[in-house]
Coordinates of C-alpha atoms in Angstrom, one line a residue:
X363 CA -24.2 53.3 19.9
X364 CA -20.8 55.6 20.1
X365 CA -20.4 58.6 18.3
X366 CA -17.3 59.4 16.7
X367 CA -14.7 61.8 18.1
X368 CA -15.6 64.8 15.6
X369 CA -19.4 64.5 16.7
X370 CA -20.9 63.9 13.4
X371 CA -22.2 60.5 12.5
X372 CA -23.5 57.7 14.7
X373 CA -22.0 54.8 13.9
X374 CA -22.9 51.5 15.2
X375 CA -20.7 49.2 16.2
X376 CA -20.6 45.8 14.5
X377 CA -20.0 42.8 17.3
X378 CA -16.3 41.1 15.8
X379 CA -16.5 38.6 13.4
X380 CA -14.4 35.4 14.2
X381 CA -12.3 34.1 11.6
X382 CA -11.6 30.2 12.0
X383 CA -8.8 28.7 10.2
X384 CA -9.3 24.9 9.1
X385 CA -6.7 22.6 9.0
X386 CA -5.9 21.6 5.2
X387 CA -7.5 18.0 5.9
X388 CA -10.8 19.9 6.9
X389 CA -10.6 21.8 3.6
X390 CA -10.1 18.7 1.5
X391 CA -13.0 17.1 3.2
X392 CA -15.4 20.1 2.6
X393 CA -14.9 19.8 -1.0
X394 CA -14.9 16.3 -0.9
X395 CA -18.3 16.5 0.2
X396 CA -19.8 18.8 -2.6
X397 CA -19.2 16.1 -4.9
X398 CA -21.9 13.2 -4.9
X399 CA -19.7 10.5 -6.6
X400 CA -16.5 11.3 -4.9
X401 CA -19.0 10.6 -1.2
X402 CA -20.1 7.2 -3.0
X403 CA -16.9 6.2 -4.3
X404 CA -16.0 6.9 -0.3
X405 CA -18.7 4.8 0.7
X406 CA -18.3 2.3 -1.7
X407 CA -14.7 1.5 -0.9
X408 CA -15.7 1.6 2.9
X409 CA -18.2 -1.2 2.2
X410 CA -15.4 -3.1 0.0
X411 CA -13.0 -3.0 2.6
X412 CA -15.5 -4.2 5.8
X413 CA -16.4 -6.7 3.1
X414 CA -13.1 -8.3 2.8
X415 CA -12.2 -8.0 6.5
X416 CA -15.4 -10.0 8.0
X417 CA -15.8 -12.2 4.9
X418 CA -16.4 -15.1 7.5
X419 CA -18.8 -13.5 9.2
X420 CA -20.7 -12.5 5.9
X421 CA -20.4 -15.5 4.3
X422 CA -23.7 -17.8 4.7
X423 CA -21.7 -21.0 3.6
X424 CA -18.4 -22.5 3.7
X425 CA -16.7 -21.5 0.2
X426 CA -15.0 -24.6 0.2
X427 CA -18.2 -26.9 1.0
X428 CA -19.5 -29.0 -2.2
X429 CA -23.2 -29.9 -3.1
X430 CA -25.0 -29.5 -6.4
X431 CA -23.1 -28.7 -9.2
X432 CA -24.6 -25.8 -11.0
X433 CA -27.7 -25.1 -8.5
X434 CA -29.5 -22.2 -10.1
X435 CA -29.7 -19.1 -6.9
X436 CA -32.4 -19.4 -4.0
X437 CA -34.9 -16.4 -4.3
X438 CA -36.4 -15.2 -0.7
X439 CA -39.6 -15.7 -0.9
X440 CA -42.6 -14.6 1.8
X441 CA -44.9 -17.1 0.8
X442 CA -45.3 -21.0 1.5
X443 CA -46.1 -24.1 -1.1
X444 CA -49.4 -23.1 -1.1
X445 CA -48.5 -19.4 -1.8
X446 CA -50.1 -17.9 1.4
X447 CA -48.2 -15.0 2.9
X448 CA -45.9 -15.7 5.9
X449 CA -43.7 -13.1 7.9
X450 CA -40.5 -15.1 8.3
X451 CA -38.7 -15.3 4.7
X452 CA -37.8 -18.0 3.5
X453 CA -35.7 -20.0 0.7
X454 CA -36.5 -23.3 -0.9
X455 CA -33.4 -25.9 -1.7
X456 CA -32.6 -26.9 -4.9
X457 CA -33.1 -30.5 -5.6
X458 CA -32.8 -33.1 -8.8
X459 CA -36.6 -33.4 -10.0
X460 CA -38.3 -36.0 -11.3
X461 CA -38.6 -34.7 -14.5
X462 CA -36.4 -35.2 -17.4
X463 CA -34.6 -32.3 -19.7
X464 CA -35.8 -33.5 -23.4
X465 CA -31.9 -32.2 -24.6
X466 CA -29.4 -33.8 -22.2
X467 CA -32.1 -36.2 -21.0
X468 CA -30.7 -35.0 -17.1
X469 CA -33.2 -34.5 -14.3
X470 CA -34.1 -31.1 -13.8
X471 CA -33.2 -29.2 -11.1
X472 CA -36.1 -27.0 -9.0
X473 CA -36.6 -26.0 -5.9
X474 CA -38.0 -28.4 -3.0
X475 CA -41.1 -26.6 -1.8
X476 CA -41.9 -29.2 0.7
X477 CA -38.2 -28.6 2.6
X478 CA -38.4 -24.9 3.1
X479 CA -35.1 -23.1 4.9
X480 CA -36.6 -20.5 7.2
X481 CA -33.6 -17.8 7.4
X482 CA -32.6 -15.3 10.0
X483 CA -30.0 -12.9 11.1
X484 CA -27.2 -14.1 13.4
X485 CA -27.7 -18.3 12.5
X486 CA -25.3 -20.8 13.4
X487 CA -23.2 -22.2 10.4
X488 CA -19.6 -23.4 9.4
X489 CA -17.0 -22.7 11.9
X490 CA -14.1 -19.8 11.6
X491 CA -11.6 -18.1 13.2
X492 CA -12.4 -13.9 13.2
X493 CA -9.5 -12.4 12.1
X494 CA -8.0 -16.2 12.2
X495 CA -7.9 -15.6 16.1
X496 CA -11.3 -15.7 17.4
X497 CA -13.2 -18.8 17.0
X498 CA -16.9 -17.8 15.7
X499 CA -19.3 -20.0 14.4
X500 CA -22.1 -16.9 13.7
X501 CA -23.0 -15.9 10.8
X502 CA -24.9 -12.5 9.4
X503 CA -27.4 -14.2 7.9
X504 CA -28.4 -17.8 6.7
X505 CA -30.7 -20.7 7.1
X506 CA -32.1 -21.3 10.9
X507 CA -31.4 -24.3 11.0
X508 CA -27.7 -24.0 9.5
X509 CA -28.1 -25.9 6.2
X510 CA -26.6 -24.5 2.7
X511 CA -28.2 -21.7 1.6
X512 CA -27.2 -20.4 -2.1
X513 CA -28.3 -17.0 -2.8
X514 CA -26.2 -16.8 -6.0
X515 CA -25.8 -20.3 -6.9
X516 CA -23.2 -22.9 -7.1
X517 CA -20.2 -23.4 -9.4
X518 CA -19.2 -26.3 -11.0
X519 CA -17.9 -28.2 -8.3
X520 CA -21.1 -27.3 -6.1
X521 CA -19.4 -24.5 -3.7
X522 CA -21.6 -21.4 -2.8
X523 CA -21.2 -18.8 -5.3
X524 CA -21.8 -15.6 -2.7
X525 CA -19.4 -17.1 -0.3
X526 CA -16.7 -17.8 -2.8
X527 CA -16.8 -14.0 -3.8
X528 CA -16.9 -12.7 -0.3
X529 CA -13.8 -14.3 0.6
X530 CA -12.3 -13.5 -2.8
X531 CA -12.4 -9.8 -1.9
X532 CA -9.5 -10.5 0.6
X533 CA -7.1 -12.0 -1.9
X534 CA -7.9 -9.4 -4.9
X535 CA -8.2 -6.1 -2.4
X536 CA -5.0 -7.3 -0.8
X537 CA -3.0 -8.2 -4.1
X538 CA -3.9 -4.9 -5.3
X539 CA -3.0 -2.7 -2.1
X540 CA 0.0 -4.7 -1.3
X541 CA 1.2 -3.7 -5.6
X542 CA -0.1 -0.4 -5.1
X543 CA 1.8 0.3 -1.9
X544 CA 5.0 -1.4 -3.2
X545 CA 4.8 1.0 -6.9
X546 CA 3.7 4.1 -4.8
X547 CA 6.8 3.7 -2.5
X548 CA 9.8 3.0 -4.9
X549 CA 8.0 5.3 -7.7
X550 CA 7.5 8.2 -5.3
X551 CA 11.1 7.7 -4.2
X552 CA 12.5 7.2 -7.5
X553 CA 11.0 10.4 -9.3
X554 CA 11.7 12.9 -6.4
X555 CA 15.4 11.9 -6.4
X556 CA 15.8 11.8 -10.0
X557 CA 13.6 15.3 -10.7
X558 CA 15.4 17.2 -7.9
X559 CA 19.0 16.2 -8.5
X560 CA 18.6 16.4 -12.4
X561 CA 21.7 16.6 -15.0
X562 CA 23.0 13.0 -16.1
X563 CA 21.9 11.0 -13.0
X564 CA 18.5 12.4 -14.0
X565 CA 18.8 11.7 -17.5
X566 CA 19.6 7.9 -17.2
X567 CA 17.4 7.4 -14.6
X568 CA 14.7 8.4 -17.3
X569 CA 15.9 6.6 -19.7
X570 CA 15.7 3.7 -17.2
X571 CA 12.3 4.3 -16.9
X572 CA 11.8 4.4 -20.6
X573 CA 12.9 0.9 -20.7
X574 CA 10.7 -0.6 -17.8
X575 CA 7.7 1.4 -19.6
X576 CA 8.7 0.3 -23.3
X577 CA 8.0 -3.3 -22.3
X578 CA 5.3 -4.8 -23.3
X579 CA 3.6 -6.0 -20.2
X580 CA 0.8 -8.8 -20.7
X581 CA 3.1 -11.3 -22.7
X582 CA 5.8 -10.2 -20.3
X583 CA 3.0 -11.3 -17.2
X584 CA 2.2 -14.7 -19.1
X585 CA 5.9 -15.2 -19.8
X586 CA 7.4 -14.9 -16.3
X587 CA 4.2 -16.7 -14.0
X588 CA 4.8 -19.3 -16.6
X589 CA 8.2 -20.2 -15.0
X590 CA 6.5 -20.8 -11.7
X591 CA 6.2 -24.5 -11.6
X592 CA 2.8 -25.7 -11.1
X593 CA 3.5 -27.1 -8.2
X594 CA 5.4 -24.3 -5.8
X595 CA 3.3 -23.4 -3.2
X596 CA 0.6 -21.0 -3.2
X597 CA 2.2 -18.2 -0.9
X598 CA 5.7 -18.5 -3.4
X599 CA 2.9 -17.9 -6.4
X600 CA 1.2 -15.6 -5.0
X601 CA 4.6 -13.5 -4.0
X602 CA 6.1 -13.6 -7.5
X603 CA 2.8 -12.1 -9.3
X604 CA 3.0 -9.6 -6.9
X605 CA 6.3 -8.6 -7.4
X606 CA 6.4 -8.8 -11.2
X607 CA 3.2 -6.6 -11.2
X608 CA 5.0 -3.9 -8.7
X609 CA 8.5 -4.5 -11.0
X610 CA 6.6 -3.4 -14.1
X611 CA 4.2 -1.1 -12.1
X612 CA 6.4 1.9 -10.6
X613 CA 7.6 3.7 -13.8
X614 CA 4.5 5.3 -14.5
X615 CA 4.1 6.4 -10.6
X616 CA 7.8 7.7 -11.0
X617 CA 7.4 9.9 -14.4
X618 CA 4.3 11.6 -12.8
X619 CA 6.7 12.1 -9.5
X620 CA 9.4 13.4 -11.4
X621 CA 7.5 15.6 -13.4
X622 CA 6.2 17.1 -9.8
X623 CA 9.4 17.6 -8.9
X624 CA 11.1 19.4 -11.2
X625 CA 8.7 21.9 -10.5
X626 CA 9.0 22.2 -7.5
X627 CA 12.6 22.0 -6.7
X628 CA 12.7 25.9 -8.6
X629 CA 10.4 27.1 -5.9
X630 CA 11.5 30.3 -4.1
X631 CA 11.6 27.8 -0.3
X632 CA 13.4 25.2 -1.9
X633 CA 16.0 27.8 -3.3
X634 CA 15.8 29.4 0.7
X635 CA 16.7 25.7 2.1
X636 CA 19.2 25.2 0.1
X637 CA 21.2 28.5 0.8
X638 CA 20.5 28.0 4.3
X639 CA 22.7 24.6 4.1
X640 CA 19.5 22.1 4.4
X641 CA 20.7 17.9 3.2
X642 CA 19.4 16.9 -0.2
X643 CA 17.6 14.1 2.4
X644 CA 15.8 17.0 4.5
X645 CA 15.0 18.8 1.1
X646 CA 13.4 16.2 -0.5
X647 CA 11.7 14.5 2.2
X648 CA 10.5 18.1 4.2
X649 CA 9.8 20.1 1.3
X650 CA 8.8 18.7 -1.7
X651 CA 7.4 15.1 -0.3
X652 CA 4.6 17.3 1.3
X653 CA 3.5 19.1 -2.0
X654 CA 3.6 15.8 -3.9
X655 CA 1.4 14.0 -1.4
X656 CA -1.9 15.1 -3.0
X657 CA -0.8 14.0 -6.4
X658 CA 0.0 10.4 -5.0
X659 CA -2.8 10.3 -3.1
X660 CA -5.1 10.6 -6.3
X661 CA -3.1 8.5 -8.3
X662 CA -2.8 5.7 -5.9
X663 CA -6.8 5.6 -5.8
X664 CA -6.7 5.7 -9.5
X665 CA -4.1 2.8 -9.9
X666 CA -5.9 0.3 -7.7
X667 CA -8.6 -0.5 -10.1
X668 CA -6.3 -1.1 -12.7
X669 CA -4.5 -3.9 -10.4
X670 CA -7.9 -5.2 -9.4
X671 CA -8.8 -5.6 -13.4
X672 CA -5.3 -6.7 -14.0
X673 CA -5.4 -9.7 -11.3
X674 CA -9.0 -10.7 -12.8
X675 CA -7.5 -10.9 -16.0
X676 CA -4.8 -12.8 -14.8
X677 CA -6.6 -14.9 -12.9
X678 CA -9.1 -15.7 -15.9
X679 CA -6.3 -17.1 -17.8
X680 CA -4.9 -19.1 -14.9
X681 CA -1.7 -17.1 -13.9
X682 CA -2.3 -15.2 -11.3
X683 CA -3.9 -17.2 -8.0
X684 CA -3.6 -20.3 -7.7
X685 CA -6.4 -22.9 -5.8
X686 CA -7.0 -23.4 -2.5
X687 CA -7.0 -19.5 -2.5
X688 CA -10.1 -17.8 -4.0
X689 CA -10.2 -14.2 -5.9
X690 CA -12.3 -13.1 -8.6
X691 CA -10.0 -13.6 -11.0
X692 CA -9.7 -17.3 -10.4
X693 CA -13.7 -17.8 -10.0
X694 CA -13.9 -16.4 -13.7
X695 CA -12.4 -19.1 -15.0
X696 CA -15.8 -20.9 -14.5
X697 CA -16.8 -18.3 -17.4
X698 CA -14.4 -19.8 -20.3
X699 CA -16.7 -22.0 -21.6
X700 CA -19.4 -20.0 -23.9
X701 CA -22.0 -22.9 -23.2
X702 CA -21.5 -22.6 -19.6
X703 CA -22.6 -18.8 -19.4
X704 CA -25.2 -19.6 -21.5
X705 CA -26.8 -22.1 -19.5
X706 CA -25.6 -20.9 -15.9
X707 CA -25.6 -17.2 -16.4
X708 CA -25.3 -16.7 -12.3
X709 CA -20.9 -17.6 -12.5
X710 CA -20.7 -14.1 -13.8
X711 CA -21.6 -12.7 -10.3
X712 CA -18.1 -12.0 -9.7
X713 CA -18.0 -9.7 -12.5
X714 CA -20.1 -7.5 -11.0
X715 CA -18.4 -6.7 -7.6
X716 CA -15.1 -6.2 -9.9
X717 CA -17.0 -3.5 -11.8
X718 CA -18.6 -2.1 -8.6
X719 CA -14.8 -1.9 -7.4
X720 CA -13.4 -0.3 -10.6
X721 CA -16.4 2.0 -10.5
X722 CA -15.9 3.2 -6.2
X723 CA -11.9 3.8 -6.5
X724 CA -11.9 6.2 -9.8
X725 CA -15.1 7.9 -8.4
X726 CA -13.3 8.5 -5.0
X727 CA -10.2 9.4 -7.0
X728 CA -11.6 11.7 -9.3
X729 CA -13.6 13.1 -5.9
X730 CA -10.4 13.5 -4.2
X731 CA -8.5 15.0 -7.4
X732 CA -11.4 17.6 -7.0
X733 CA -10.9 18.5 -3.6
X734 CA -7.1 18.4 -3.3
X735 CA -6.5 20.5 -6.2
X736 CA -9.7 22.7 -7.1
X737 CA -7.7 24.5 -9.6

């Protein structure tokens, strides 16, 4: 308690307060956390991406292994033939039965009770290489005694549904990061230039871009993987969808840049560097780069979805990846036949992770638009 130098009122002290100053990252991450989907979206694509990177180890089953064609999917069940309760779950193989389907006059598949697959965590199954360095033959989870087990079914050619779409993740998340990185790199670098120099070399530039934009893309996509012969290698295929999607792919990035830019580049510390004698190079990569970072950031978590869907659709009608490689879009293919959804509804599994992936990406990009920019 003090008292004030004219000896009138007491006036109490308050202890200091203590100011911290986050970091910009700490702010974004703050907001980021006040939104529920943007979090999900976060933890979604987390999930996604551990997917793809230990689809061995995940994987219960060799994708490449055949066995019935069309096997229905295993259930885990707790009880035995007899239906008494047990405590290690369990999954019964799908066999040919004797009995006859009336229709096709084929024996019926059902499950053999009297072989039951005890499964664990941690099994022994089909050989791999971690990381294609580290030979592993563990799995997550699978039968104990390593036989097939089919928790989504088989395709037509007998191969383990589950497994197929684990290790399809790789080749569908990487297509679409490897586009997305290429279109975020010479779109970014393409609209800052043209937005900040502006004049003619801005105005044909955009009229550049209005070309690449004005053409129409899908029969432009059939048109050009049809040129690949079917029978250049994999990696060539693979390579020239990826660069005819990142070819037709950057403009849009680029008009969004551009746009950025050119409001920018009127900014009072923009106008400062350049009196001060800063390089067009230091200008555009020091001071405007920074301040269009948030925008790209949002928009590349916004444009990888839209590859995903792309490459499924692709791959649906046979011109995106080709076989031994596995992505969802090539597993779809299964789906082309009405009759065949119809009667084996479980080939439509990889449908689902492709709208689970669509669904994490904009969530975590509309979280992130949020946060970045609250206004």
């Amino acid at each position: 308690m003090t008292i004030e130098a004219h000896g009138t009122v007491p006036v109490a002290m308050q202890p200091e307060e203590k100011h911290h100053h986050e970091s910009y990252t700490a702010l974004v991450w703050r907001r980021l956390k006040r939104s529920w989907t943007g979090l999900l979206g976060l933890i979604l694509v987390s999930l996604l991406v551990l997917m793809a990177i230990f689809a061995d180890f995940l994987s219960p089953v060799d994708p490449k292994a055949t066995g019935v064609a069309f096997a229905p999917p295993q259930a885990i069940s707790f009880r035995d033939k007899d239906g008494n309760f047990v405590f290690s779950p369990r999954s019964y193989p799908v066999r040919d039965t004797e009995e006859l389907d009336p229709i096709t006059f084929q024996p019926i598949i059902g499950p053999d009770y009297d072989n039951p697959q005890i499964l664990g965590f941690f099994v022994k199954g089909a050989p791999y290489r971690l990381f294609g360095l580290i030979p592993a033959e563990r799995h997550l989870f699978g039968a104990v005694d390593g036989t097939p087990v089919h928790l989504l079914g088989t395709d037509k050619f007998g191969r383990d549904v589950l497994s197929r779409i684990l290790y399809g993740s790789r080749i569908s998340l990487i297509i679409a990061l490897t586009v997305v990185s290429i279109v975020t790199v010479v779109g970014t670098t393409v609209g800052m230039v043209s937005g900040y120099f502006g004049g003619r070399f801005d105005a044909w530039v955009q009229r550049f871009v209005e070309l690449v934009l004005a053409f129409p893309q899908l029969p432009l996509y059939l048109a050009l993987a049809s040129l690949i012969p079917v029978t250049a290698p994999t990696n060539v295929f693979l390579a020239f969808v990826v660069i005819v999607m990142s070819a037709l792919g950057w403009a849009q990035m680029s008009r969004e840049v551009r746009g950025k830019t050119l409001a920018l580049a009127r900014i009072d510390y923009v106008r400062a560097a350049i009196a001060i004698g800063a390089t067009d190079r230091r200008i555009i990569f020091q001071h405007i780069f920074p301040n269009v970072m948030s925008h790209v950031i949002v928009a590349v978590t916004l444009a990888i979805p839209q590859v995903v869907l792309l490459e499924s659709f692709l791959g649906f009608l046979g011109f995106a990846v080709k076989p031994p490689l596995i992505s969802w879009g090539l597993m779809l293919q299964d789906t082309a036949n009405y009759s065949a959804i119809g009667s084996y509804p479980w080939i439509l599994s990889p449908v689902a992770f492709v709208l689970v992936t669509v669904f994490a990406f904009n969530a975590l990009g509309d979280g992130l638009r949020d946060a970045i920019d609250p206004y």
